[in-house]
CSV table of C-alpha atoms and ligand atoms in Angstrom, one decimal:
chain,number,residue,atom,x,y,z
A,120,MET,CA,130.9,22.7,-8.6
A,121,ASN,CA,127.4,21.4,-8.4
A,122,ARG,CA,125.2,22.0,-11.4
A,123,PRO,CA,121.5,21.4,-11.6
A,124,THR,CA,120.8,18.1,-13.3
A,125,HIS,CA,117.8,17.4,-15.4
A,126,GLY,CA,115.6,14.7,-13.9
A,127,HIS,CA,117.0,11.3,-14.4
A,128,GLY,CA,119.7,12.2,-16.9
A,129,ALA,CA,119.6,12.9,-20.6
A,130,GLN,CA,119.9,9.2,-21.7
A,131,GLN,CA,116.5,8.5,-20.3
A,132,LEU,CA,114.7,11.3,-22.1
A,133,PRO,CA,112.8,10.4,-25.3
A,134,ASP,CA,114.6,11.2,-28.6
A,135,PRO,CA,114.2,14.7,-29.9
A,136,THR,CA,111.4,14.9,-32.3
A,137,ILE,CA,109.2,17.3,-34.3
A,138,LYS,CA,106.2,15.0,-33.8
A,139,LEU,CA,103.9,15.5,-30.9
A,140,THR,CA,103.8,13.0,-28.1
A,141,GLU,CA,100.0,13.0,-28.6
A,142,GLY,CA,97.8,14.6,-31.2
A,143,TRP,CA,98.4,16.1,-34.6
A,144,HIS,CA,99.9,19.3,-36.1
A,145,CYS,CA,97.2,21.4,-37.9
A,146,LEU,CA,97.4,24.1,-40.5
A,147,HIS,CA,94.8,26.4,-42.0
A,148,LEU,CA,95.9,27.9,-45.3
A,149,TYR,CA,94.1,30.6,-47.3
A,150,TYR,CA,94.8,31.8,-50.8
A,151,THR,CA,93.5,34.4,-53.2
A,152,VAL,CA,93.7,34.0,-57.0
A,153,ASP,CA,95.9,36.6,-58.7
A,154,GLN,CA,94.2,37.2,-62.0
A,155,SER,CA,97.1,39.2,-63.5
A,156,GLN,CA,99.4,36.2,-62.9
A,157,LEU,CA,96.8,33.8,-64.2
A,158,ASN,CA,96.6,35.9,-67.4
A,159,GLY,CA,100.3,35.3,-68.0
A,160,VAL,CA,100.1,31.5,-67.8
A,161,HIS,CA,99.8,29.6,-71.1
A,162,GLU,CA,96.7,27.4,-71.4
A,163,HIS,CA,98.7,24.1,-71.5
A,164,GLN,CA,100.6,25.2,-68.4
A,165,ARG,CA,97.3,26.1,-66.7
A,166,ALA,CA,95.9,22.7,-67.5
A,167,GLU,CA,99.1,21.1,-66.0
A,168,GLY,CA,98.8,23.4,-63.0
A,169,ARG,CA,95.1,22.4,-62.4
A,170,GLU,CA,96.1,18.8,-62.5
A,171,GLN,CA,99.0,19.3,-60.1
A,172,LEU,CA,96.8,21.2,-57.7
A,173,ALA,CA,94.0,18.6,-57.8
A,174,GLU,CA,96.6,16.0,-57.0
A,175,ILE,CA,98.3,18.0,-54.2
A,176,LEU,CA,94.9,18.5,-52.5
A,177,ASN,CA,93.7,15.0,-53.2
A,178,PRO,CA,93.1,13.3,-49.8
A,179,ASP,CA,93.5,9.8,-51.3
A,180,ARG,CA,96.9,10.3,-53.1
A,181,GLU,CA,100.0,8.5,-51.9
A,182,GLY,CA,101.7,10.5,-49.2
A,183,ALA,CA,98.7,12.7,-48.6
A,184,PRO,CA,98.5,14.2,-45.1
A,185,THR,CA,96.3,12.2,-42.8
A,186,ARG,CA,93.6,14.8,-43.1
A,187,ILE,CA,93.1,17.5,-45.8
A,188,GLN,CA,90.0,19.4,-46.6
A,189,THR,CA,89.5,22.0,-49.4
A,190,SER,CA,86.9,24.7,-49.3
A,191,ILE,CA,85.8,27.7,-51.3
A,192,ILE,CA,86.0,30.9,-49.2
A,193,SER,CA,83.4,33.7,-49.3
A,194,GLY,CA,84.4,37.3,-49.3
A,195,SER,CA,87.5,39.0,-50.6
A,196,ARG,CA,90.0,37.8,-47.9
A,197,ALA,CA,90.5,34.5,-49.6
A,198,ASP,CA,89.2,32.3,-52.5
A,199,LEU,CA,90.6,28.9,-51.4
A,200,GLY,CA,90.9,27.4,-48.0
A,201,VAL,CA,92.9,24.2,-47.1
A,202,MET,CA,92.8,22.6,-43.7
A,203,ILE,CA,95.5,20.0,-43.0
A,204,MET,CA,96.3,17.7,-40.1
A,205,ASP,CA,99.1,15.2,-39.7
A,206,PRO,CA,101.5,13.8,-37.1
A,207,ASP,CA,104.4,15.2,-39.2
A,208,PRO,CA,104.5,19.0,-39.6
A,209,LEU,CA,106.7,18.6,-42.7
A,210,VAL,CA,104.1,16.5,-44.4
A,211,ILE,CA,101.7,19.4,-43.8
A,212,ASP,CA,104.3,22.0,-45.0
A,213,GLY,CA,104.9,19.8,-48.0
A,214,VAL,CA,101.4,20.7,-49.3
A,215,LYS,CA,102.2,24.4,-49.0
A,216,GLN,CA,105.5,24.0,-50.8
A,217,ALA,CA,104.1,21.8,-53.5
A,218,THR,CA,101.4,24.3,-54.2
A,219,ARG,CA,103.9,27.1,-54.4
A,220,ALA,CA,106.2,25.1,-56.7
A,221,SER,CA,103.3,24.0,-59.0
A,222,ARG,CA,102.5,25.7,-62.4
A,223,LEU,CA,99.8,27.7,-60.5
A,224,GLY,CA,102.2,28.6,-57.6
A,225,ALA,CA,102.5,32.3,-58.7
A,226,VAL,CA,98.7,32.5,-59.2
A,227,LEU,CA,97.7,31.4,-55.7
A,228,LYS,CA,98.8,34.1,-53.3
A,229,PRO,CA,98.9,33.0,-49.7
A,230,SER,CA,96.6,35.5,-48.0
A,231,TRP,CA,96.6,34.1,-44.4
A,232,SER,CA,97.5,31.0,-42.5
A,233,PHE,CA,97.1,29.6,-39.0
A,234,VAL,CA,99.3,27.1,-37.3
A,235,SER,CA,98.1,25.0,-34.3
A,236,ILE,CA,98.0,21.6,-32.7
A,237,THR,CA,95.2,19.4,-31.6
A,238,GLU,CA,94.7,18.9,-27.8
A,239,ILE,CA,92.4,17.7,-25.1
A,240,SER,CA,91.5,20.8,-23.2
A,241,GLU,CA,92.4,21.0,-19.5
A,242,TYR,CA,88.7,21.6,-18.8
A,243,VAL,CA,87.4,18.3,-20.2
A,244,PRO,CA,86.2,16.7,-16.9
A,245,THR,CA,87.7,13.4,-15.9
A,246,LEU,CA,85.2,10.7,-14.8
A,247,GLU,CA,85.9,11.7,-11.2
A,248,GLN,CA,85.4,15.5,-11.9
A,249,TYR,CA,82.2,14.6,-13.8
A,250,SER,CA,80.9,12.7,-10.8
A,251,GLU,CA,81.7,15.6,-8.5
A,252,ARG,CA,79.9,17.9,-10.9
A,253,LEU,CA,76.7,15.7,-11.0
A,254,GLN,CA,76.6,15.8,-7.2
A,255,ARG,CA,77.2,19.6,-7.1
A,256,GLU,CA,74.3,19.9,-9.5
A,257,GLY,CA,72.1,17.9,-7.2
A,258,THR,CA,72.1,14.3,-8.4
A,259,ASP,CA,72.5,12.0,-5.4
A,260,PRO,CA,75.0,9.1,-5.9
A,261,SER,CA,72.2,6.8,-4.6
A,262,ASP,CA,69.9,7.9,-7.4
A,263,PRO,CA,70.0,5.3,-10.3
A,264,ALA,CA,70.2,8.3,-12.7
A,265,PHE,CA,73.6,9.2,-11.2
A,266,GLU,CA,75.1,5.9,-12.2
A,267,ALA,CA,73.4,6.0,-15.6
A,268,LYS,CA,74.8,9.4,-16.3
A,269,LEU,CA,78.3,8.5,-15.0
A,270,ASN,CA,78.4,5.3,-17.1
A,271,ALA,CA,77.2,7.1,-20.2
A,272,TYR,CA,80.0,9.7,-19.8
A,273,GLY,CA,82.6,7.0,-19.2
A,274,GLN,CA,81.4,5.3,-22.4
A,275,ARG,CA,81.5,8.6,-24.4
A,276,LEU,CA,84.8,9.9,-23.1
A,277,PRO,CA,87.4,7.8,-25.1
A,278,ALA,CA,85.7,8.5,-28.4
A,279,MET,CA,85.4,12.2,-27.6
A,280,ASN,CA,89.1,12.4,-26.7
A,281,LYS,CA,90.0,10.6,-29.8
A,282,GLN,CA,88.0,13.1,-31.9
A,283,ARG,CA,89.8,16.0,-30.1
A,284,GLN,CA,93.3,14.6,-30.8
A,285,TYR,CA,92.9,12.7,-34.1
A,286,PRO,CA,89.8,14.3,-35.6
A,287,ASP,CA,87.7,13.2,-38.5
A,288,PHE,CA,86.1,15.8,-40.7
A,289,PRO,CA,82.4,15.8,-40.0
A,290,PRO,CA,80.0,15.3,-43.1
A,291,TYR,CA,78.9,19.0,-43.1
A,292,PRO,CA,79.3,21.4,-46.0
A,293,VAL,CA,79.8,24.7,-44.2
A,294,VAL,CA,83.1,25.6,-42.5
A,295,SER,CA,83.9,28.6,-40.4
A,296,PHE,CA,87.3,29.3,-38.9
A,297,TYR,CA,88.5,32.1,-36.6
A,298,PRO,CA,91.3,32.5,-34.0
A,299,MET,CA,90.6,33.6,-30.5
A,300,ASN,CA,92.3,34.6,-27.2
A,301,LYS,CA,91.1,34.8,-23.6
A,302,ILE,CA,91.9,38.3,-22.6
A,303,ARG,CA,94.4,39.5,-20.0
A,304,ASP,CA,92.7,42.7,-19.1
A,305,PRO,CA,93.4,44.1,-15.5
A,306,HIS,CA,89.7,44.0,-14.9
A,307,ALA,CA,89.0,40.6,-16.6
A,308,ASN,CA,92.1,38.5,-16.7
A,309,TRP,CA,91.3,34.9,-17.6
A,310,PHE,CA,94.8,33.7,-16.7
A,311,SER,CA,94.6,35.0,-13.2
A,312,LEU,CA,91.3,33.3,-12.4
A,313,PRO,CA,91.6,30.2,-10.2
A,314,PHE,CA,91.2,26.9,-12.1
A,315,SER,CA,87.9,26.1,-10.3
A,316,ARG,CA,86.4,29.4,-11.7
A,317,ARG,CA,87.7,28.8,-15.2
A,318,SER,CA,86.5,25.3,-15.1
A,319,ALA,CA,83.0,26.4,-14.1
A,320,LEU,CA,82.9,29.0,-16.9
A,321,MET,CA,84.0,26.4,-19.4
A,322,ALA,CA,81.3,24.0,-18.1
A,323,GLU,CA,78.7,26.7,-18.8
A,324,HIS,CA,80.3,27.1,-22.2
A,325,ALA,CA,80.1,23.4,-23.0
A,326,THR,CA,76.5,23.2,-21.9
A,327,SER,CA,75.5,25.9,-24.3
A,328,GLY,CA,77.6,24.2,-27.1
A,329,ILE,CA,76.0,20.8,-26.6
A,330,LYS,CA,72.6,22.2,-27.7
A,331,PHE,CA,74.1,22.4,-31.2
A,332,ALA,CA,74.8,18.7,-31.4
A,333,GLY,CA,73.8,17.4,-34.8
A,334,ARG,CA,73.9,20.9,-36.3
A,335,VAL,CA,77.5,22.1,-35.6
A,336,SER,CA,80.7,20.2,-35.0
A,337,GLN,CA,83.6,22.1,-33.4
A,338,LEU,CA,87.3,21.6,-33.3
A,339,ILE,CA,89.4,23.7,-30.9
A,340,THR,CA,93.1,23.6,-31.8
A,341,ALA,CA,95.8,25.2,-29.6
A,342,SER,CA,98.2,27.7,-30.9
A,343,THR,CA,100.0,29.3,-27.9
A,344,GLY,CA,103.7,29.5,-29.0
A,345,PHE,CA,102.7,28.5,-32.6
A,346,ASP,CA,100.8,31.5,-33.9
A,347,ASP,CA,99.6,34.9,-32.9
A,348,TRP,CA,96.4,33.7,-31.2
A,349,GLU,CA,95.8,31.2,-28.4
A,350,TRP,CA,93.3,29.0,-30.2
A,351,GLY,CA,91.8,28.3,-33.6
A,352,VAL,CA,88.1,27.6,-33.7
A,353,THR,CA,87.0,25.4,-36.6
A,354,LEU,CA,83.2,25.0,-36.8
A,355,TRP,CA,81.4,22.8,-39.4
A,356,GLY,CA,77.7,23.4,-39.9
A,357,ARG,CA,75.0,21.3,-41.4
A,358,ALA,CA,73.6,24.6,-42.8
A,359,PRO,CA,75.0,28.1,-42.7
A,360,GLU,CA,72.5,29.6,-40.2
A,361,HIS,CA,73.8,27.2,-37.4
A,362,ILE,CA,77.2,28.8,-37.6
A,363,LYS,CA,75.7,32.3,-37.1
A,364,GLU,CA,73.5,31.0,-34.3
A,365,ILE,CA,76.2,29.2,-32.3
A,366,VAL,CA,78.6,32.1,-32.5
A,367,TYR,CA,75.9,34.5,-31.5
A,368,THR,CA,74.7,32.3,-28.7
A,369,MET,CA,78.1,31.9,-27.3
A,370,ARG,CA,78.7,35.6,-27.1
A,371,PHE,CA,76.4,35.5,-24.1
A,372,ASP,CA,78.3,32.8,-22.2
A,373,GLU,CA,80.5,34.5,-19.7
A,374,ALA,CA,83.6,32.7,-20.9
A,375,SER,CA,83.1,34.5,-24.3
A,376,ALA,CA,81.2,37.7,-23.2
A,377,ARG,CA,83.8,38.7,-20.6
A,378,TYR,CA,87.0,36.9,-21.6
A,379,ALA,CA,87.1,36.2,-25.3
A,380,GLU,CA,88.5,38.2,-28.2
A,381,PHE,CA,88.4,37.1,-31.8
A,382,GLY,CA,90.5,37.5,-34.9
A,383,PRO,CA,89.2,37.4,-38.5
A,384,PHE,CA,86.4,35.1,-39.5
A,385,TYR,CA,86.6,32.9,-42.6
A,386,ILE,CA,83.4,31.3,-43.9
A,387,GLY,CA,83.6,28.7,-46.6
A,388,TYR,CA,82.0,25.7,-48.3
A,389,VAL,CA,83.6,22.3,-48.4
A,390,THR,CA,84.3,21.1,-51.9
A,391,ALA,CA,86.3,18.4,-53.7
A,392,PRO,CA,89.6,19.9,-55.0
A,393,GLU,CA,88.5,19.6,-58.7
A,394,ASP,CA,85.3,21.4,-58.0
A,395,ALA,CA,87.1,24.2,-56.2
A,396,ILE,CA,89.6,24.5,-59.1
A,397,LYS,CA,86.6,24.7,-61.6
A,398,HIS,CA,84.8,27.2,-59.4
A,399,LEU,CA,87.9,29.4,-59.1
A,400,LYS,CA,88.2,29.4,-62.9
A,401,LEU,CA,91.9,28.5,-62.7
B,792,76R,O1,85.7,19.3,-25.7
B,792,76R,C1,84.5,19.2,-25.3
B,792,76R,O2,83.5,19.1,-26.0
B,792,76R,C2,84.3,19.4,-23.8
B,792,76R,C3,83.7,20.7,-23.4
B,792,76R,C4,84.4,21.9,-24.1
B,792,76R,C5,85.6,22.4,-23.9
B,792,76R,C6,86.6,22.0,-22.9
B,792,76R,C7,83.8,22.7,-25.2
B,792,76R,C8,82.5,22.4,-25.7
B,792,76R,N1,84.7,23.7,-25.6
B,792,76R,C9,85.8,23.5,-24.8
B,792,76R,C10,86.9,24.3,-24.9
B,792,76R,MN1,84.3,25.1,-26.9
B,792,76R,N2,84.0,26.5,-28.4
B,792,76R,C11,84.7,27.6,-28.5
B,792,76R,C12,84.1,28.4,-29.5
B,792,76R,O3,82.7,31.9,-30.5
B,792,76R,C13,83.0,31.8,-29.3
B,792,76R,O4,82.4,32.5,-28.4
B,792,76R,C14,84.0,30.8,-28.8
B,792,76R,C15,84.5,29.8,-29.9
B,792,76R,C16,83.0,27.7,-29.9
B,792,76R,C17,81.9,28.2,-31.0
B,792,76R,C18,82.9,26.5,-29.2
B,792,76R,C19,82.0,25.5,-29.4
B,792,76R,N3,86.1,26.0,-26.4
B,792,76R,C20,87.0,25.5,-25.6
B,792,76R,C21,88.2,26.3,-25.7
B,792,76R,C22,89.6,26.0,-25.0
B,792,76R,C23,89.7,26.6,-23.7
B,792,76R,C24,90.9,26.1,-23.0
B,792,76R,O5,91.3,24.9,-23.1
B,792,76R,O6,91.5,26.9,-22.2
B,792,76R,C25,87.9,27.3,-26.5
B,792,76R,C26,88.8,28.5,-26.9
B,792,76R,C27,86.6,27.1,-27.0
B,792,76R,C28,85.9,28.0,-27.9
B,792,76R,N4,82.6,24.2,-27.4
B,792,76R,C29,82.0,23.0,-26.9
B,792,76R,C30,81.8,24.5,-28.5
B,792,76R,C31,80.7,23.5,-28.7
B,792,76R,C32,79.7,23.4,-29.8
B,792,76R,C33,80.9,22.6,-27.6
B,792,76R,C34,80.0,21.4,-27.3
B,792,76R,C35,80.7,20.2,-27.9
B,792,76R,C36,79.9,18.9,-27.9
B,792,76R,O7,78.8,19.0,-28.5
B,792,76R,O8,80.4,17.9,-27.4
């Protein structure tokens, strides 16, 4: 009996792996401090726990995840935030387990987390699509400005794609994180729009985002199949008001106004692990 075969046969498929073909795994962790647990820890164990935690969160320690950033979170949903990225999801999970197994493990209550991966969005225009867009927007290919714009984009694109898949943390002190979906409402179903329409809406979205260059840096990580929402939005701000302004501004973009829904918002301030530990009075 004939059975369907898979492509070119199993021996030609890459080895099974928990690493991504491209990009990094990403985890946002949130903790609250349980004071009644902390009261029960002897001072010498507390001191040991503080040291362990500072080391676990230290981005420069041996075996540290490729990226790890600690922040102090405002509001009662969390006290401490940790954002981690690495090619290996078990290196990332190692931070969570080491925190739990430390002397302060019972004190730091996990209050929320978000699992995602980095990606290049399907709406990032290729050079060819960018050229078509310039023409659609009225720049003639014979116009010297056309070539200048196209060249500039071609120069920018590799670095932009690297920053989407293998991001560096920007040097900004304010960090906001929230998850979001594009809705599947019978009257506004993002996923039943044709690609051309979604692409046009995302182009409008990107145009409004670019106005925040130098004030806000954004990282969109994908979480379909990994967590309860479709994307995680991490925004870093040069100052707090820019976060409010960009999120408010984007509410008016059709891609957000009509199609987006949002989960809980976490706002925090980036700190060295030792400073966060001091601030939390652990
Ligand atoms: O990656 C790029 O910079 C290219 C253009 C771009 C894409 C494809 C872009 C630009 N975004 C893209 C995709 Mn975005 N973004 C959000 C939010 O609060 C809200 O209303 C929405 C949350 C913000 C604040 C934001 C900011 N963006 C996406 C996607 C994925 C869609 C998909 O793949 O289906 C989501 C969910 C999303 C949401 N976006 C920008 C910004 C900013 C500031 C920019 C300009 C970036 C720059 O300066 O280069």
